[in-house]
Short mmCIF file of C-alpha atoms in Angstrom, two decimals:
data_model
loop_
_atom_site.label_atom_id
_atom_site.label_comp_id
_atom_site.label_asym_id
_atom_site.label_seq_id
_atom_site.Cartn_x
_atom_site.Cartn_y
_atom_site.Cartn_z
CA UNK A 123 57.44 32.10 -57.19
CA UNK A 124 55.37 33.92 -57.16
CA UNK A 125 52.27 33.82 -59.76
CA UNK A 126 52.01 30.67 -58.24
CA UNK A 127 51.83 31.96 -54.88
CA UNK A 128 49.00 33.99 -55.91
CA UNK A 129 47.35 31.24 -57.76
CA UNK A 130 47.26 29.81 -54.35
CA UNK A 131 45.77 32.51 -52.66
CA UNK A 132 43.48 33.58 -55.03
CA UNK A 133 42.40 29.48 -54.85
CA UNK A 134 40.22 30.76 -50.95
CA UNK A 135 39.70 27.68 -49.07
CA UNK A 136 41.97 25.77 -50.88
CA UNK A 137 44.26 27.90 -49.83
CA UNK A 138 45.11 26.13 -46.58
CA UNK A 139 44.63 22.59 -46.96
CA UNK A 140 47.50 23.40 -50.01
CA UNK A 141 49.08 24.98 -47.25
CA UNK A 142 48.87 22.33 -44.96
CA UNK A 143 49.90 19.49 -47.51
CA UNK A 144 53.94 21.62 -47.28
CA UNK A 145 56.66 20.12 -45.72
CA UNK A 146 57.35 22.44 -42.84
CA UNK A 147 60.06 21.62 -40.32
CA UNK A 148 58.45 21.72 -37.24
CA UNK A 149 60.98 21.65 -33.88
CA UNK A 150 60.14 21.14 -30.29
CA UNK A 151 59.01 24.35 -28.78
CA UNK A 152 61.45 25.53 -26.25
CA UNK A 153 61.04 25.57 -22.80
CA UNK A 154 59.43 28.28 -21.13
CA UNK A 155 62.37 30.09 -19.21
CA UNK A 156 61.74 31.66 -15.20
CA UNK A 157 63.80 33.27 -12.33
CA UNK A 158 63.53 31.87 -9.04
CA UNK A 159 61.53 34.84 -7.53
CA UNK A 160 58.31 33.86 -10.50
CA UNK A 161 58.33 30.43 -9.70
CA UNK A 162 58.58 31.43 -6.33
CA UNK A 163 55.31 33.84 -6.84
CA UNK A 164 53.24 31.02 -8.91
CA UNK A 165 53.72 28.65 -5.76
CA UNK A 166 52.59 31.21 -3.91
CA UNK A 167 49.80 32.08 -5.97
CA UNK A 168 48.11 29.61 -6.09
CA UNK A 169 48.57 27.93 -3.51
CA UNK A 170 46.51 30.40 -1.74
CA UNK A 171 44.24 30.14 -4.49
CA UNK A 172 43.93 26.32 -3.84
CA UNK A 173 42.99 26.56 0.20
CA UNK A 174 41.07 29.95 1.48
CA UNK A 175 43.09 28.93 4.82
CA UNK A 176 46.79 29.46 3.01
CA UNK A 177 47.71 33.55 3.96
CA UNK A 178 51.31 35.33 3.84
CA UNK A 179 52.66 37.80 6.25
CA UNK A 180 55.73 38.96 7.05
CA UNK A 181 57.44 43.10 6.42
CA UNK A 182 56.41 44.94 3.28
CA UNK A 183 54.85 41.00 1.94
CA UNK A 184 51.88 43.54 0.88
CA UNK A 185 51.98 46.66 -0.22
CA UNK A 186 54.53 46.61 -1.61
CA UNK A 187 55.05 43.99 -3.14
CA UNK A 188 56.94 41.99 -1.06
CA UNK A 189 61.77 43.45 -0.26
CA UNK A 190 62.40 41.50 -3.12
CA UNK A 191 59.08 40.81 -5.35
CA UNK A 192 58.63 37.47 -4.20
CA UNK A 193 54.93 38.65 -3.18
CA UNK A 194 54.31 41.03 -6.58
CA UNK A 195 50.97 41.98 -7.30
CA UNK A 196 48.70 39.05 -4.83
CA UNK A 197 48.03 42.21 -2.11
CA UNK A 198 46.00 43.47 -5.23
CA UNK A 199 44.23 39.56 -5.69
CA UNK A 200 43.81 38.68 -2.23
CA UNK A 201 43.56 41.68 -0.15
CA UNK A 202 44.39 42.55 3.38
CA UNK A 203 43.48 39.14 5.61
CA UNK A 204 45.00 37.25 3.26
CA UNK A 205 48.26 38.91 2.64
CA UNK A 206 49.54 41.33 5.35
CA UNK A 207 52.19 44.04 6.11
CA UNK A 208 53.99 43.64 9.88
CA UNK A 209 55.58 46.16 11.63
CA UNK A 210 59.04 45.49 11.86
CA UNK A 211 59.63 43.14 14.89
CA UNK A 212 59.59 39.45 14.27
CA UNK A 213 59.11 37.63 17.52
CA UNK A 214 56.27 39.40 17.14
CA UNK A 215 53.94 38.27 13.96
CA UNK A 216 55.64 35.26 13.24
CA UNK A 217 54.14 34.17 17.39
CA UNK A 218 51.52 35.64 15.42
CA UNK A 219 51.71 33.31 12.75
CA UNK A 220 52.41 30.18 14.77
CA UNK A 221 49.60 30.48 16.75
CA UNK A 222 47.24 31.21 13.32
CA UNK A 223 48.72 27.28 12.54
CA UNK A 224 47.54 25.86 15.92
CA UNK A 225 43.69 27.48 15.53
CA UNK A 226 43.23 25.89 12.04
CA UNK A 227 45.66 28.33 9.57
CA UNK A 228 48.63 27.98 7.66
CA UNK A 229 50.62 30.88 7.68
CA UNK A 230 53.32 30.56 5.38
CA UNK A 231 55.47 33.73 7.37
CA UNK A 232 58.42 36.20 5.53
CA UNK A 233 61.39 37.68 7.08
CA UNK A 234 63.13 39.71 5.30
CA UNK A 235 66.48 37.24 5.87
CA UNK A 236 66.85 34.52 7.65
CA UNK A 237 68.89 36.98 10.09
CA UNK A 238 66.30 38.26 11.62
CA UNK A 239 64.52 35.52 12.20
CA UNK A 240 67.52 34.84 14.80
CA UNK A 241 64.47 37.68 16.87
CA UNK A 242 61.77 34.74 16.91
CA UNK A 243 64.30 32.57 16.89
CA UNK A 244 61.82 31.14 20.64
CA UNK A 245 59.31 31.56 18.57
CA UNK A 246 60.53 28.99 15.76
CA UNK A 247 62.39 26.56 17.79
CA UNK A 248 59.79 26.27 21.29
CA UNK A 249 56.48 27.32 19.66
CA UNK A 250 56.38 25.87 15.78
CA UNK A 251 58.83 22.88 16.42
CA UNK A 252 58.27 20.93 19.89
CA UNK A 253 54.13 21.12 20.40
CA UNK A 254 53.24 18.00 18.08
CA UNK A 255 55.74 16.35 19.60
CA UNK A 256 54.63 17.90 24.05
CA UNK A 257 50.95 17.12 22.61
CA UNK A 258 51.24 13.91 21.90
CA UNK A 259 50.09 14.20 18.14
CA UNK A 260 46.68 16.46 19.52
CA UNK A 261 48.06 19.36 17.76
CA UNK A 262 49.70 19.97 14.71
CA UNK A 263 51.80 23.15 13.74
CA UNK A 264 51.76 23.81 9.45
CA UNK A 265 53.72 26.91 9.10
CA UNK A 266 56.03 27.61 6.03
CA UNK A 267 58.86 29.57 7.08
CA UNK A 268 60.41 31.54 3.79
CA UNK A 269 63.05 33.93 2.97
CA UNK A 270 66.68 34.37 1.83
CA UNK A 271 69.13 32.85 3.38
CA UNK A 272 73.12 32.49 3.28
CA UNK A 273 76.10 35.36 2.05
CA UNK A 274 74.01 38.19 -0.54
CA UNK A 275 76.43 40.30 -1.33
CA UNK A 276 78.42 43.32 0.20
CA UNK A 277 76.07 43.09 3.61
CA UNK A 278 78.63 42.10 5.62
CA UNK A 279 78.56 39.97 8.89
CA UNK A 280 75.41 40.25 10.72
CA UNK A 281 73.12 39.29 7.16
CA UNK A 282 75.37 36.64 5.06
CA UNK A 283 75.15 33.44 7.29
CA UNK A 284 73.72 30.02 6.71
CA UNK A 285 70.69 29.05 8.84
CA UNK A 286 70.13 25.57 6.50
CA UNK A 287 72.77 23.15 9.58
CA UNK A 288 71.30 26.36 12.22
CA UNK A 289 67.56 24.71 11.78
CA UNK A 290 67.77 21.21 10.83
CA UNK A 291 69.91 20.38 14.11
CA UNK A 292 66.38 20.77 15.52
CA UNK A 293 64.14 17.67 15.85
CA UNK A 294 60.08 19.17 14.61
CA UNK A 295 61.45 21.22 11.78
CA UNK A 296 61.73 20.15 7.65
CA UNK A 297 64.72 22.24 5.91
CA UNK A 298 64.19 22.89 2.54
CA UNK A 299 66.88 24.77 0.21
CA UNK A 300 65.49 24.71 -3.04
CA UNK A 301 69.05 26.11 -6.21
CA UNK A 302 66.22 26.12 -9.57
CA UNK A 303 62.97 27.65 -10.72
CA UNK A 304 61.26 23.56 -10.59
CA UNK A 305 62.86 23.43 -7.10
CA UNK A 306 61.27 26.69 -5.88
CA UNK A 307 57.85 26.04 -7.24
CA UNK A 308 57.50 22.11 -6.15
CA UNK A 309 58.62 22.13 -2.57
CA UNK A 310 56.84 25.01 -1.98
CA UNK A 311 53.92 24.01 -2.84
CA UNK A 312 54.41 21.10 -0.95
CA UNK A 313 55.89 23.25 2.21
CA UNK A 314 52.95 24.85 2.37
CA UNK A 315 50.27 22.05 2.13
CA UNK A 316 52.66 19.74 5.12
CA UNK A 317 51.40 19.29 8.39
CA UNK A 318 54.50 20.10 10.03
CA UNK A 319 56.29 23.59 10.13
CA UNK A 320 58.67 23.78 7.15
CA UNK A 321 61.64 25.94 7.01
CA UNK A 322 61.65 27.51 3.61
CA UNK A 323 66.11 28.94 2.63
CA UNK A 324 65.39 30.71 -0.45
CA UNK A 325 68.95 32.53 -2.04
CA UNK A 326 68.57 36.45 -2.36
CA UNK A 327 71.41 36.25 -5.39
CA UNK A 328 68.67 33.70 -7.21
CA UNK A 329 65.94 35.46 -6.83
CA UNK A 330 66.28 36.38 -10.13
CA UNK A 331 67.90 34.17 -12.20
CA UNK A 332 66.06 32.35 -15.12
CA UNK A 333 65.56 28.30 -15.17
CA UNK A 334 64.45 26.39 -17.95
CA UNK A 335 60.54 25.03 -16.93
CA UNK A 336 58.49 22.38 -18.84
CA UNK A 337 55.03 22.67 -19.10
CA UNK A 338 54.41 19.96 -16.53
CA UNK A 339 56.65 22.28 -13.70
CA UNK A 340 54.51 24.55 -14.69
CA UNK A 341 50.79 23.59 -13.53
CA UNK A 342 48.87 23.83 -10.50
CA UNK A 343 48.84 20.13 -9.63
CA UNK A 344 52.89 20.73 -9.93
CA UNK A 345 55.07 19.95 -6.36
CA UNK A 346 58.54 18.06 -5.35
CA UNK A 347 58.36 15.90 -2.55
CA UNK A 348 60.53 16.51 0.74
CA UNK A 349 63.51 14.23 1.60
CA UNK A 350 63.93 13.75 -1.61
CA UNK A 351 67.41 14.46 -3.70
CA UNK A 352 67.68 15.04 -7.20
CA UNK A 353 70.55 14.11 -9.42
CA UNK A 354 71.37 16.83 -11.44
CA UNK A 355 74.02 15.50 -13.44
CA UNK A 356 75.72 11.90 -13.67
CA UNK A 357 79.55 10.42 -13.90
CA UNK A 358 81.27 8.05 -12.32
CA UNK A 359 84.84 10.05 -10.20
CA UNK A 360 83.36 11.29 -7.77
CA UNK A 361 80.17 13.02 -5.90
CA UNK A 362 79.54 15.81 -5.84
CA UNK A 363 76.61 16.84 -2.77
CA UNK A 364 75.06 20.35 -2.18
CA UNK A 365 72.25 22.65 -1.90
CA UNK A 366 70.95 26.70 -2.73
CA UNK A 367 73.64 28.41 -5.08
CA UNK A 368 76.17 25.82 -4.16
CA UNK A 369 73.94 23.44 -6.55
CA UNK A 370 75.02 26.07 -10.16
CA UNK A 371 78.68 26.24 -9.06
CA UNK A 372 79.29 22.40 -8.69
CA UNK A 373 78.24 21.92 -12.41
CA UNK A 374 80.06 24.42 -13.11
CA UNK A 375 83.04 23.11 -12.60
CA UNK A 376 81.76 19.79 -13.34
CA UNK A 377 81.26 21.02 -17.31
CA UNK A 378 85.76 22.72 -16.41
CA UNK A 379 86.48 18.71 -15.54
CA UNK A 380 84.61 16.53 -17.46
CA UNK A 381 86.67 19.45 -20.12
CA UNK A 382 90.11 17.16 -18.70
CA UNK A 383 88.02 13.95 -18.69
CA UNK A 384 86.12 13.87 -14.87
CA UNK A 385 82.93 12.10 -15.24
CA UNK A 386 81.16 14.47 -11.92
CA UNK A 387 78.33 13.36 -10.09
CA UNK A 388 75.98 16.66 -9.09
CA UNK A 389 73.38 15.35 -6.55
CA UNK A 390 71.08 19.21 -5.33
CA UNK A 391 69.98 18.08 -2.07
CA UNK A 392 66.53 19.93 -2.26
CA UNK A 393 65.71 19.00 1.42
CA UNK A 394 68.24 19.09 4.50
CA UNK A 395 66.02 17.33 6.90
CA UNK A 396 65.46 14.90 6.76
CA UNK A 397 68.32 13.74 3.47
CA UNK A 398 67.95 11.35 1.37
CA UNK A 399 71.24 9.51 2.24
CA UNK A 400 70.05 6.86 0.82
CA UNK A 401 70.99 9.09 -2.09
CA UNK A 402 74.08 9.87 -1.05
CA UNK A 403 74.82 6.64 -0.76
CA UNK A 404 73.87 5.29 -4.03
CA UNK A 405 75.15 7.71 -5.29
CA UNK A 406 78.93 7.17 -3.32
CA UNK A 407 78.37 4.18 -3.92
CA UNK A 408 78.71 4.53 -7.93
CA UNK A 409 81.47 6.15 -7.97
CA UNK A 410 83.94 6.30 -4.76
CA UNK A 411 84.15 9.72 -3.78
CA UNK A 412 82.69 12.47 -2.11
CA UNK A 413 83.70 16.23 -2.18
CA UNK A 414 80.70 17.80 -0.27
CA UNK A 415 79.79 22.39 -0.92
CA UNK A 416 78.43 24.46 1.13
CA UNK A 417 78.17 27.80 1.45
CA UNK A 418 78.19 27.67 5.57
CA UNK A 419 80.47 27.35 7.75
CA UNK A 420 82.34 24.36 8.57
CA UNK A 421 81.95 23.27 11.93
CA UNK A 422 78.38 21.54 12.76
CA UNK A 423 78.34 22.12 8.97
CA UNK A 424 75.70 19.78 6.49
CA UNK A 425 78.67 18.30 4.51
CA UNK A 426 79.87 17.22 8.11
CA UNK A 427 76.68 16.09 8.62
CA UNK A 428 76.73 14.48 5.58
CA UNK A 429 79.69 13.09 6.29
CA UNK A 430 78.91 11.21 9.20
CA UNK A 431 76.21 9.75 7.76
CA UNK A 432 78.30 8.27 5.15
CA UNK A 433 81.19 7.40 7.66
CA UNK A 434 78.31 4.98 10.35
CA UNK A 435 76.38 3.51 6.25
CA UNK A 436 77.01 1.21 3.99
CA UNK A 437 79.03 3.19 1.42
CA UNK A 438 82.12 4.03 3.69
CA UNK A 439 83.66 0.68 2.54
CA UNK A 440 83.04 1.83 -0.74
CA UNK A 441 85.27 4.79 0.08
CA UNK A 442 88.53 4.60 -2.49
CA UNK A 443 89.69 8.85 -0.60
CA UNK A 444 89.21 10.41 2.24
CA UNK A 445 85.29 12.68 2.10
CA UNK A 446 86.56 16.45 1.62
CA UNK A 447 84.15 19.25 1.93
CA UNK A 448 84.14 22.65 1.13
CA UNK A 449 82.47 25.18 2.74
CA UNK A 450 82.77 28.68 3.80
CA UNK A 451 84.85 30.60 5.81
CA UNK A 452 85.53 29.60 9.21
CA UNK A 453 85.42 33.67 9.59
CA UNK A 454 82.11 36.57 9.93
CA UNK A 455 81.49 37.15 6.19
CA UNK A 456 84.02 40.42 5.55
CA UNK A 457 81.93 43.64 3.53
CA UNK A 458 85.35 44.25 1.36
CA UNK A 459 84.43 42.30 -2.35
CA UNK A 460 87.85 40.59 -2.67
CA UNK A 461 87.83 39.23 1.06
CA UNK A 462 83.62 38.51 0.47
CA UNK A 463 85.41 36.71 -2.41
CA UNK A 464 87.75 34.80 -0.71
CA UNK A 465 85.09 33.69 2.53
CA UNK A 466 82.17 31.60 0.07
CA UNK A 467 82.97 28.59 -2.91
CA UNK A 468 83.95 29.89 -5.57
CA UNK A 469 84.19 26.81 -8.78
CA UNK A 470 88.42 26.98 -8.59
CA UNK A 471 88.25 25.69 -4.51
CA UNK A 472 85.87 23.38 -5.62
CA UNK A 473 88.26 22.07 -8.60
CA UNK A 474 90.62 21.67 -6.24
CA UNK A 475 89.34 19.48 -3.96
CA UNK A 476 87.69 17.25 -6.96
CA UNK A 477 91.50 16.97 -8.00
CA UNK A 478 93.14 16.59 -4.14
CA UNK A 479 90.82 14.15 -4.00
CA UNK A 480 90.80 11.93 -6.76
CA UNK A 481 95.57 12.41 -6.14
CA UNK A 482 95.36 14.31 -9.67
#
């Protein structure tokens, strides 16, 4: 073998031709692993480059590269006029962002956590959400409010609530809640391009989680439409509807139950408002059972809205059992880890509710 290879190498130009004729095994290239943080960073970078009206402002977004490094490298690339550090004054810089949107720019307003957005909720609701209606459609407010939402780890009651139901309650806003890297990039690009105010709810615990992203998803033209859910796993026995981090919990629960012969269909909402009720109904008509999963509180939550919409629509007659909800516990978030773990949905809680719904 060594002699034959030597003779091949000595043959010069013909060596390449001979090697090409050999039947080497070629596998398909693996999809790239991209964290949610990097996917968001890609979306911001591409939209800042695409449209000079886009700019980012918030606490520590510029020189510090963002509290969670989502805006890493953007200040160095785009400078002080496009990436703006603000004082710790949410009501002030949110008002500046809303005014800039009314003046024709396309601001991205980052909250270090959506818990701090309560300081600016008058600007979000009364100024951003209602102006298009109150001006009879003459004044658009193209703005994105983004940042981490929901419970994190060890940050207790004042930094742990989910605002999906809060903001989805308000007409005039679009509310988006991505789960994986593809959701994060595609939905953020769509949100920035949208002429309506969009509340973009990220999750701190998901920033460092890598997901496979196809070449298509990494292209600059890739977007995910707002208002369209995605079936992440096909199933025939029960429908699981969730958003953000808990889509992953549903997929984990479905994998466990598949070993017991229970096939769960997992629907990733992606958008809370406008909600893709048609996709949920289609799945429920197929499986005849419904379980909703969310990290927020139970009263007047996202799951409650889904259950009401199913009750009021054609899918109700297809249910073989009452719909059930898996939610956070109806208390302010405790600080102690063992109490915190018991205050948010766990995989075992989802499995328990599924089996209860299926009367197992």
